[in-house]
Amino acid sequence: MHQLELRNIRKTFGNVVANNNVNLTLEKGEILSLLGENGCGKTTLMNMIAGIYYPDSGSILISGEEVTIKSPIDAFKHGIGMIHQHFKLVDVFTATENIILGYKEQGKFNLKKSAERIKEIADKYGFIIDPKKKIYDMSVSEKQTVEIVKVLYRGADILILDEPTAVLTPQETKKLFNVLRKMKEDGKSIIIITHKLNEVMEISDRVAVLRKGEYIGSVNAKETTESELTEMMVGKKIELNIDRSEPKNAEPRLIVSGLSTIKDDGLPGVQNVNFVANSGEILGIAGIAGSGQKELLEAIAGLTKIKDGKIEYINPENEETVNLCLKNPRQIRDLGVRLAFVPEDRLGMGLVGNMDLVDNVMLRSYEKGRSIILDRKTPGALTNQIVSELEVVTDSVHTPVRRLSGGNVQKVLVGREIASVPKVLMAAYPVRGLDINSSYLIYNLLNKEKESGSAVIFVGEDLDVLLALSDRLLVLNGGRISGIVDARTTTKEEVGLLMTKTVAHEEE
């Protein structure tokens, strides 16, 4: 008898079919990974088990009995708890207060007893948690620990984790996996939604694959390969190799010296940053979320206030050195320094939702118009090229951008910047939210830019990709550089330590 079984689950949102006739099983004491391209319905499916959505049709069975789950409270009654990718915690509360918030315990409310029980759970599974610590003082992994302990405190036997390692360092991921293995030994059943195939192979007993909202099948992790899983996800064979070429004619293109910035809220951004970006090279930037990656790239693009230091651009056409700190964003862009920044809100920066694809590609050239008649032919051809090369799913290049899925909006944004033939291309999170097939298309495009002589600065979230794609890796920690290493010879562990170690702060 399965601990959890889904039969013919269907869920639609208007005309969009998120899940269609999905059948899935989970055994007691197993770790099941749920794989699939972006938009294939993984999170939607898990949200139905967790009581956030309700299926249009189909049934959910726990230990062979059909159950009705209409809310997270119903889910907890059946021993199901979900840890979401974006944590749902109250910043000003302590760990204990967050864990017991909304939970009705028998007898009199006692904060001290609750803290003791939390400590027991932590000791049992190997968590490190301070029950009295406020959420706003915690690291990402500490917040995640609070979320996991919160569902265990409520008696969950089935845990669902949505992209649990997306913002963790390799060391934190290792600790999390050790905890999950202890839970499994204790009889807990775990479903992990992820896109990192190497982690799937390491932690899973079984892997279930969704494609376009439908269940494709499941395989034992020990009996499969990364390429086989990718083929199941995408429906065709694709190469998952990043062909990193040796840098050719590498010459300094951007020299950053003693750079310190100020954020919009007046707080310090990056502090005393020094590095050189060379032509024909990919310089990767690694760091825990919020370590200054965004501020650094925005400073180079002229989008943030610089407190101190220099950003020197060496123009390849005449070898002249230009101080970008004295230029406005448009002047910097005209020199060939391009920023392809992919924020969480893709339509909030860089694209206009109500305009079509061609008009959005033309945004870069509107200001150069001298006539009331605009040239749409050239941008139209360029848009078709972007749609074709990046496999943008759209009815037409004249479809409003807001009608595209998030991942396709992103391809238009990144494609437009790459198509501008930049001398310096800064790509921040260019594959955020993209499925594995689309991600590798972008990686190969960045490699082509490098081989054409551009200096590429690449900010990514996946450390494996950063190490495979970059020539050198700059590690940011708390707004400061904690190290610059050779990406070919370093290890994930070394980079992980640089991401988390205490950086010696100089006197300001």
Coordinates of C-alpha atoms in Angstrom, one line a residue:
M1 CA 0.0 0.0 0.0
H2 CA 1.4 3.4 -1.0
Q3 CA 1.7 6.1 1.6
L4 CA 0.5 8.7 -0.9
E5 CA -1.2 8.1 -4.2
L6 CA -2.5 10.6 -6.8
R7 CA -5.0 9.3 -9.4
N8 CA -5.9 11.1 -12.6
I9 CA -5.3 14.6 -11.1
R10 CA -6.4 17.4 -13.3
K11 CA -6.0 21.2 -12.7
T12 CA -6.7 24.1 -15.1
F13 CA -6.4 27.9 -14.8
G14 CA -8.8 29.3 -17.4
N15 CA -7.7 27.8 -20.7
V16 CA -4.3 26.7 -19.3
V17 CA -4.0 23.0 -18.4
A18 CA -1.5 22.9 -15.5
N19 CA -1.9 19.2 -14.7
N20 CA -3.7 16.6 -16.8
N21 CA -4.5 13.0 -15.6
V22 CA -1.4 12.8 -13.3
N23 CA -0.8 9.5 -11.5
L24 CA 1.9 9.5 -8.9
T25 CA 2.8 7.3 -5.9
L26 CA 5.0 7.9 -2.8
E27 CA 6.2 5.0 -0.6
K28 CA 6.8 5.3 3.1
G29 CA 10.4 6.1 4.0
E30 CA 11.5 7.2 0.5
I31 CA 12.9 10.3 -1.1
L32 CA 11.2 11.0 -4.4
S33 CA 12.5 13.8 -6.7
L34 CA 10.0 15.5 -9.0
L35 CA 11.6 16.7 -12.2
G36 CA 10.3 18.6 -15.2
E37 CA 10.8 21.7 -17.4
N38 CA 9.6 25.1 -16.1
G39 CA 5.8 25.4 -16.4
C40 CA 5.3 21.6 -16.5
G41 CA 3.1 21.8 -13.4
K42 CA 5.4 20.5 -10.6
T43 CA 4.6 23.1 -8.0
T44 CA 0.9 23.2 -8.9
L45 CA 0.7 19.4 -8.4
M46 CA 2.4 19.7 -5.0
N47 CA 0.3 22.7 -4.0
M48 CA -2.8 20.4 -4.4
I49 CA -1.3 17.9 -2.0
A50 CA -0.5 20.7 0.4
G51 CA -4.0 22.1 0.3
I52 CA -3.2 25.4 -1.5
Y53 CA -5.1 24.4 -4.7
Y54 CA -7.9 22.0 -5.1
P55 CA -7.9 19.6 -8.1
D56 CA -10.7 20.0 -10.8
S57 CA -10.9 16.2 -10.9
G58 CA -9.1 13.1 -9.7
S59 CA -8.4 11.8 -6.2
I60 CA -5.7 11.8 -3.5
L61 CA -5.2 8.7 -1.3
I62 CA -3.3 8.4 2.0
S63 CA -2.4 4.9 3.0
G64 CA -5.1 3.6 0.6
E65 CA -7.9 5.8 1.8
E66 CA -9.3 8.7 -0.4
V67 CA -9.0 12.0 1.4
T68 CA -10.2 15.6 0.7
I69 CA -7.6 18.3 1.2
K70 CA -9.1 21.8 0.8
S71 CA -6.6 23.7 3.0
P72 CA -3.1 23.4 4.6
I73 CA -4.9 22.6 7.8
D74 CA -6.5 19.6 6.1
A75 CA -3.0 18.6 4.8
F76 CA -1.5 18.7 8.3
K77 CA -4.4 16.5 9.6
H78 CA -3.1 13.9 7.1
G79 CA 0.5 14.5 8.0
I80 CA 1.5 16.5 5.0
G81 CA 3.7 19.6 5.2
M82 CA 5.2 21.7 2.4
I83 CA 8.3 23.9 2.6
H84 CA 7.9 26.5 -0.1
Q85 CA 10.7 28.1 -2.2
H86 CA 9.8 31.5 -0.8
F87 CA 9.7 31.2 3.0
K88 CA 6.5 32.2 4.8
L89 CA 8.0 33.6 8.1
V90 CA 7.4 36.7 10.2
D91 CA 10.7 38.6 10.3
V92 CA 10.3 40.2 13.7
F93 CA 9.3 36.9 15.4
T94 CA 11.8 34.4 16.9
A95 CA 12.2 30.8 15.5
T96 CA 9.9 29.5 18.3
E97 CA 7.2 32.1 17.7
N98 CA 7.2 31.3 13.9
I99 CA 7.1 27.6 14.5
I100 CA 4.1 27.7 16.9
L101 CA 2.2 30.5 15.1
G102 CA -1.3 29.4 14.2
Y103 CA -0.9 26.0 15.8
K104 CA -3.4 24.9 18.5
E105 CA -1.7 22.9 21.1
Q106 CA -3.4 20.9 23.9
G107 CA -3.3 22.5 27.3
K108 CA -2.0 25.9 28.3
F109 CA 0.3 27.9 25.9
N110 CA 3.9 27.6 27.1
L111 CA 6.7 29.2 25.0
K112 CA 9.4 27.5 27.1
K113 CA 8.0 24.0 26.6
S114 CA 7.6 24.7 22.8
A115 CA 11.3 25.8 22.7
E116 CA 12.3 22.5 24.4
R117 CA 10.2 20.5 21.9
I118 CA 11.8 22.3 19.1
K119 CA 15.3 21.5 20.5
E120 CA 14.3 17.8 20.7
I121 CA 13.3 17.8 17.0
A122 CA 16.5 19.5 16.1
D123 CA 18.7 17.1 18.0
K124 CA 16.8 14.1 16.6
Y125 CA 17.5 15.0 13.0
G126 CA 20.7 17.0 13.3
F127 CA 19.4 20.5 12.7
I128 CA 21.2 23.5 14.1
I129 CA 18.6 26.0 15.4
D130 CA 18.5 28.8 18.0
P131 CA 14.8 28.9 19.2
K132 CA 15.3 32.5 20.5
K133 CA 16.9 34.0 17.3
K134 CA 14.9 36.5 15.3
I135 CA 14.2 35.6 11.7
Y136 CA 15.7 38.9 10.4
D137 CA 19.1 37.9 11.9
M138 CA 19.1 34.5 10.2
S139 CA 20.9 33.2 7.1
V140 CA 18.9 31.6 4.3
S141 CA 19.7 28.1 5.5
E142 CA 18.6 29.0 9.1
K143 CA 15.3 30.3 7.8
Q144 CA 14.8 27.0 5.8
T145 CA 15.5 25.0 9.0
V146 CA 12.8 27.0 10.8
E147 CA 10.3 26.1 7.9
I148 CA 11.2 22.4 8.1
V149 CA 11.0 22.2 11.9
K150 CA 7.7 24.1 11.6
V151 CA 6.1 21.2 9.6
L152 CA 7.8 18.5 11.8
Y153 CA 6.4 20.2 14.9
R154 CA 2.9 19.8 13.5
G155 CA 3.5 16.1 13.0
A156 CA 4.2 15.9 9.3
D157 CA 5.2 12.4 8.0
I158 CA 5.2 13.5 4.3
L159 CA 7.4 16.6 3.6
I160 CA 7.4 18.4 0.2
L161 CA 10.4 20.7 -0.4
D162 CA 10.2 23.1 -3.4
E163 CA 13.6 23.9 -4.8
P164 CA 15.3 23.5 -1.4
T165 CA 18.9 24.0 -2.5
A166 CA 18.3 27.0 -4.9
V167 CA 20.0 29.5 -2.6
L168 CA 22.2 27.2 -0.5
T169 CA 26.0 26.9 -0.6
P170 CA 27.5 23.4 -1.3
Q171 CA 28.2 23.0 2.5
E172 CA 24.6 23.9 3.4
T173 CA 23.2 21.6 0.8
K174 CA 25.3 18.7 2.2
K175 CA 24.0 19.4 5.7
L176 CA 20.4 19.5 4.4
F177 CA 20.9 16.2 2.6
N178 CA 22.2 14.6 5.8
V179 CA 19.1 15.8 7.7
L180 CA 16.8 14.4 4.9
R181 CA 18.5 11.0 5.1
K182 CA 18.0 10.9 8.9
M183 CA 14.3 11.8 8.3
K184 CA 14.1 8.9 5.8
E185 CA 15.6 6.5 8.4
D186 CA 12.9 7.7 10.8
G187 CA 10.2 6.7 8.3
K188 CA 9.4 10.1 6.9
S189 CA 8.6 10.3 3.2
I190 CA 10.0 13.3 1.2
I191 CA 9.2 14.8 -2.2
I192 CA 11.8 17.2 -3.6
I193 CA 11.0 19.6 -6.5
T194 CA 14.3 20.4 -8.1
H195 CA 16.1 21.0 -11.4
K196 CA 19.6 20.1 -10.3
L197 CA 20.2 16.7 -11.8
N198 CA 23.4 16.0 -9.9
E199 CA 21.5 16.5 -6.6
V200 CA 18.6 14.3 -7.9
M201 CA 21.1 11.4 -8.5
E202 CA 22.7 12.0 -5.0
I203 CA 19.7 12.1 -2.7
S204 CA 16.8 10.3 -4.5
D205 CA 15.5 6.8 -4.2
R206 CA 13.1 7.4 -7.1
V207 CA 12.6 10.1 -9.7
A208 CA 9.2 11.1 -11.2
V209 CA 9.1 13.2 -14.3
L210 CA 6.4 15.6 -15.6
R211 CA 6.2 17.0 -19.1
K212 CA 3.7 19.7 -20.1
G213 CA 1.5 18.9 -17.2
E214 CA 1.4 15.2 -17.7
Y215 CA 3.1 12.3 -15.8
I216 CA 5.8 10.7 -18.0
G217 CA 7.0 8.0 -15.6
S218 CA 9.3 7.3 -12.7
V219 CA 12.6 5.5 -12.5
N220 CA 15.0 4.3 -9.7
A221 CA 17.8 6.8 -9.3
K222 CA 20.4 4.1 -9.2
E223 CA 19.2 2.7 -12.6
T224 CA 19.2 6.0 -14.6
T225 CA 21.5 8.7 -15.9
E226 CA 21.3 12.5 -16.2
S227 CA 20.9 12.3 -20.0
E228 CA 18.1 9.8 -19.7
L229 CA 16.2 12.0 -17.2
T230 CA 16.7 15.0 -19.4
E231 CA 15.3 13.1 -22.4
M232 CA 12.3 12.2 -20.3
M233 CA 11.8 15.8 -19.3
V234 CA 12.2 17.4 -22.7
G235 CA 11.0 14.5 -24.9
K236 CA 14.1 14.4 -27.1
K237 CA 17.9 13.8 -26.7
I238 CA 19.8 17.0 -25.9
E239 CA 23.5 17.5 -25.2
L240 CA 24.1 18.8 -21.6
N241 CA 27.8 19.7 -22.2
I242 CA 29.2 23.2 -21.7
D243 CA 32.1 23.4 -24.2
R244 CA 34.4 25.8 -22.4
S245 CA 37.1 26.9 -24.8
E246 CA 40.5 28.4 -23.7
P247 CA 40.5 32.2 -23.7
K248 CA 42.1 33.7 -26.8
N249 CA 43.7 37.1 -27.1
A250 CA 42.6 37.9 -23.5
E251 CA 43.2 41.6 -22.9
P252 CA 41.9 43.8 -20.1
R253 CA 38.6 45.3 -21.1
L254 CA 37.3 46.5 -17.8
I255 CA 39.4 47.5 -14.8
V256 CA 37.6 48.0 -11.5
S257 CA 39.6 49.6 -8.7
G258 CA 38.6 50.4 -5.1
L259 CA 34.9 50.5 -6.0
S260 CA 32.4 51.2 -3.2
T261 CA 28.7 51.9 -3.9
I262 CA 25.7 53.2 -2.0
K263 CA 22.2 51.6 -2.2
D264 CA 19.0 53.5 -2.8
D265 CA 18.2 53.2 0.9
G266 CA 21.5 54.9 1.8
L267 CA 23.2 51.7 3.1
P268 CA 26.6 50.5 1.7
G269 CA 26.5 48.3 -1.4
V270 CA 29.8 46.8 -2.5
Q271 CA 32.9 47.9 -0.7
N272 CA 36.5 48.2 -2.0
V273 CA 36.0 45.9 -5.0
N274 CA 39.1 45.3 -7.3
F275 CA 39.1 43.1 -10.4
V276 CA 39.9 43.0 -14.1
A277 CA 37.5 41.5 -16.8
N278 CA 39.3 40.4 -19.9
S279 CA 38.1 40.1 -23.5
G280 CA 37.6 36.6 -24.7
E281 CA 36.9 35.4 -21.2
I282 CA 33.9 34.6 -18.9
L283 CA 34.3 35.9 -15.5
G284 CA 31.8 34.2 -13.2
I285 CA 30.5 35.9 -10.0
A286 CA 29.5 33.7 -7.2
G287 CA 27.9 34.5 -3.8
I288 CA 25.0 33.9 -1.6
A289 CA 21.9 35.9 -2.6
G290 CA 22.3 39.5 -1.6
S291 CA 26.1 39.5 -1.5
G292 CA 26.4 42.5 -3.8
Q293 CA 26.2 40.9 -7.3
K294 CA 23.3 43.2 -8.4
E295 CA 25.0 46.3 -7.0
L296 CA 28.3 45.6 -8.7
L297 CA 26.8 45.1 -12.2
E298 CA 24.5 48.1 -11.8
A299 CA 27.5 50.3 -10.8
I300 CA 29.3 49.2 -14.1
A301 CA 26.1 50.0 -16.1
G302 CA 25.8 53.4 -14.4
L303 CA 22.6 52.6 -12.6
T304 CA 23.7 53.0 -9.0
K305 CA 25.5 55.7 -6.9
I306 CA 29.2 55.3 -6.6
K307 CA 30.9 56.4 -3.4
D308 CA 34.5 55.8 -4.3
G309 CA 36.8 54.1 -6.8
K310 CA 37.1 53.8 -10.6
I311 CA 35.6 51.7 -13.4
E312 CA 37.9 52.0 -16.4
Y313 CA 36.8 50.7 -19.8
I314 CA 39.4 50.1 -22.5
N315 CA 37.9 50.7 -25.9
P316 CA 39.1 48.0 -28.3
E317 CA 38.6 50.3 -31.3
N318 CA 41.2 52.9 -30.3
E319 CA 42.7 51.4 -27.0
E320 CA 41.5 54.6 -25.2
T321 CA 40.7 54.3 -21.5
V322 CA 37.3 55.7 -20.5
N323 CA 36.2 56.3 -16.9
L324 CA 32.6 54.9 -16.8
C325 CA 32.0 56.7 -13.5
L326 CA 31.8 59.9 -15.4
K327 CA 29.2 58.6 -18.0
N328 CA 25.5 58.1 -17.8
P329 CA 23.8 54.8 -18.6
R330 CA 23.1 55.6 -22.2
Q331 CA 26.7 56.7 -22.9
I332 CA 28.0 53.5 -21.2
R333 CA 25.6 51.4 -23.3
D334 CA 26.7 53.2 -26.5
L335 CA 30.3 52.3 -25.7
G336 CA 29.3 48.6 -26.0
V337 CA 28.9 47.8 -22.3
R338 CA 25.6 45.9 -22.0
L339 CA 23.7 44.7 -18.9
A340 CA 21.3 41.8 -19.4
F341 CA 19.9 41.6 -15.9
V342 CA 17.0 39.2 -15.3
P343 CA 15.2 40.2 -12.1
E344 CA 12.5 38.2 -10.4
D345 CA 9.9 40.6 -11.9
R346 CA 10.9 40.3 -15.5
L347 CA 8.4 42.8 -16.8
G348 CA 9.3 45.3 -14.2
M349 CA 12.7 46.0 -15.7
G350 CA 13.7 46.1 -19.4
L351 CA 10.5 45.1 -21.2
V352 CA 7.1 46.7 -21.7
G353 CA 4.3 44.2 -21.3
N354 CA 1.7 45.7 -23.6
M355 CA 4.2 46.1 -26.5
D356 CA 4.9 43.2 -28.9
L357 CA 8.2 41.4 -29.3
V358 CA 9.4 43.6 -32.2
D359 CA 8.7 46.8 -30.3
N360 CA 10.5 45.5 -27.2
V361 CA 13.6 44.6 -29.3
M362 CA 13.4 48.1 -30.8
L363 CA 13.4 49.8 -27.4
R364 CA 17.2 50.0 -27.7
S365 CA 17.0 52.1 -30.9
Y366 CA 13.9 54.3 -30.5
E367 CA 16.0 57.2 -29.2
K368 CA 18.2 57.2 -32.4
G369 CA 15.2 58.0 -34.6
R370 CA 15.4 61.1 -36.7
S371 CA 12.3 60.5 -38.7
I372 CA 8.6 60.0 -37.9
I373 CA 8.8 56.7 -39.8
L374 CA 10.6 54.0 -37.8
D375 CA 12.5 51.1 -39.4
R376 CA 10.7 48.0 -38.3
K377 CA 12.2 45.7 -40.9
T378 CA 15.6 45.3 -39.2
P379 CA 14.3 44.8 -35.7
G380 CA 11.7 42.4 -37.1
A381 CA 14.3 40.2 -38.6
L382 CA 16.3 40.3 -35.4
T383 CA 13.3 39.4 -33.4
N384 CA 12.6 36.4 -35.6
Q385 CA 16.2 35.4 -35.1
I386 CA 15.9 35.6 -31.3
V387 CA 12.6 33.6 -31.4
S388 CA 14.2 30.9 -33.6
E389 CA 17.6 30.6 -31.8
L390 CA 16.2 30.7 -28.3
E391 CA 13.0 28.7 -29.1
V392 CA 10.7 31.3 -27.8
V393 CA 7.2 29.9 -27.6
T394 CA 4.9 32.6 -29.1
D395 CA 2.1 32.7 -31.8
S396 CA 3.8 35.6 -33.5
V397 CA 6.5 38.3 -33.0
H398 CA 3.6 40.7 -32.8
T399 CA 2.2 39.1 -29.7
P400 CA 2.2 41.4 -26.6
V401 CA 5.1 40.3 -24.3
R402 CA 2.7 40.1 -21.3
R403 CA 1.0 37.1 -22.9
L404 CA 4.2 35.1 -22.9
S405 CA 5.2 32.8 -20.1
G406 CA 7.9 34.1 -17.7
G407 CA 10.6 31.9 -19.2
N408 CA 9.8 33.2 -22.7
V409 CA 9.8 36.8 -21.6
Q410 CA 13.2 36.2 -20.2
K411 CA 14.5 34.7 -23.5
V412 CA 13.5 37.9 -25.3
L413 CA 15.2 40.1 -22.7
V414 CA 18.5 38.1 -22.8
G415 CA 18.4 37.6 -26.6
R416 CA 18.0 41.3 -27.2
E417 CA 21.1 42.2 -25.2
I418 CA 23.2 39.4 -26.7
A419 CA 22.1 40.4 -30.2
S420 CA 23.5 43.9 -29.7
V421 CA 27.1 42.6 -30.2
P422 CA 28.4 44.0 -26.9
K423 CA 32.1 44.6 -26.0
V424 CA 31.3 43.8 -22.4
L425 CA 28.2 41.6 -21.7
M426 CA 27.0 41.4 -18.1
A427 CA 24.5 38.6 -17.7
A428 CA 22.9 38.4 -14.3
Y429 CA 20.7 35.3 -13.6
P430 CA 20.1 34.8 -17.4
V431 CA 18.7 31.3 -16.8
R432 CA 16.6 32.1 -13.7
G433 CA 13.3 30.3 -14.2
L434 CA 14.3 28.6 -17.4
D435 CA 14.1 24.9 -18.0
I436 CA 17.3 22.8 -18.6
N437 CA 17.0 22.8 -22.4
S438 CA 16.7 26.6 -22.6
S439 CA 19.4 27.1 -20.0
Y440 CA 22.0 25.3 -22.1
L441 CA 21.0 27.4 -25.1
I442 CA 21.8 30.5 -23.1
Y443 CA 25.1 29.0 -21.8
N444 CA 26.2 28.3 -25.4
L445 CA 25.3 31.8 -26.5
L446 CA 27.5 33.2 -23.7
N447 CA 30.3 31.0 -24.9
K448 CA 29.8 32.3 -28.4
E449 CA 30.0 35.9 -27.1
K450 CA 33.3 35.0 -25.3
E451 CA 34.7 33.4 -28.5
S452 CA 33.8 36.5 -30.5
G453 CA 36.0 38.6 -28.2
S454 CA 33.5 40.0 -25.7
A455 CA 34.3 40.3 -22.0
V456 CA 31.5 38.3 -20.4
I457 CA 30.6 38.8 -16.7
F458 CA 28.2 36.1 -15.6
V459 CA 26.3 36.0 -12.4
G460 CA 24.6 32.7 -11.7
E461 CA 22.9 30.8 -8.9
D462 CA 24.0 27.2 -9.8
L463 CA 27.6 26.7 -8.6
D464 CA 28.1 23.7 -10.9
V465 CA 27.3 25.8 -13.9
L466 CA 29.5 28.7 -12.8
L467 CA 32.5 26.3 -12.4
A468 CA 31.8 24.6 -15.8
L469 CA 31.2 27.8 -17.8
S470 CA 33.6 30.4 -16.3
D471 CA 37.3 30.8 -16.8
R472 CA 37.8 32.7 -13.6
L473 CA 35.4 33.0 -10.6
L474 CA 35.1 36.1 -8.4
V475 CA 33.4 35.3 -5.1
L476 CA 31.5 38.1 -3.3
N477 CA 30.7 37.9 0.4
G478 CA 28.8 40.7 2.2
G479 CA 29.6 43.2 -0.5
R480 CA 33.4 42.4 -0.6
I481 CA 35.5 40.1 -2.7
S482 CA 36.6 37.1 -0.6
G483 CA 38.6 35.5 -3.5
I484 CA 39.2 35.2 -7.2
V485 CA 39.9 31.7 -8.3
D486 CA 40.6 29.7 -11.4
A487 CA 37.3 28.0 -12.3
R488 CA 39.1 25.1 -14.0
T489 CA 41.1 24.0 -10.9
T490 CA 39.0 25.1 -7.9
T491 CA 36.5 23.0 -6.1
K492 CA 32.9 23.5 -5.0
E493 CA 34.0 23.2 -1.4
E494 CA 36.7 26.0 -1.8
V495 CA 34.1 28.3 -3.4
G496 CA 31.5 27.5 -0.8
L497 CA 34.0 28.4 2.0
L498 CA 34.7 31.7 0.2
M499 CA 31.0 32.4 0.0
T500 CA 30.5 32.0 3.7
K501 CA 33.8 32.8 5.4
T502 CA 34.1 36.0 7.5
V503 CA 35.7 38.7 5.4
A504 CA 38.1 40.9 7.2
H505 CA 36.6 44.4 7.1
E506 CA 39.0 47.3 6.7
E507 CA 38.4 50.5 8.5
E508 CA 36.3 52.8 6.5

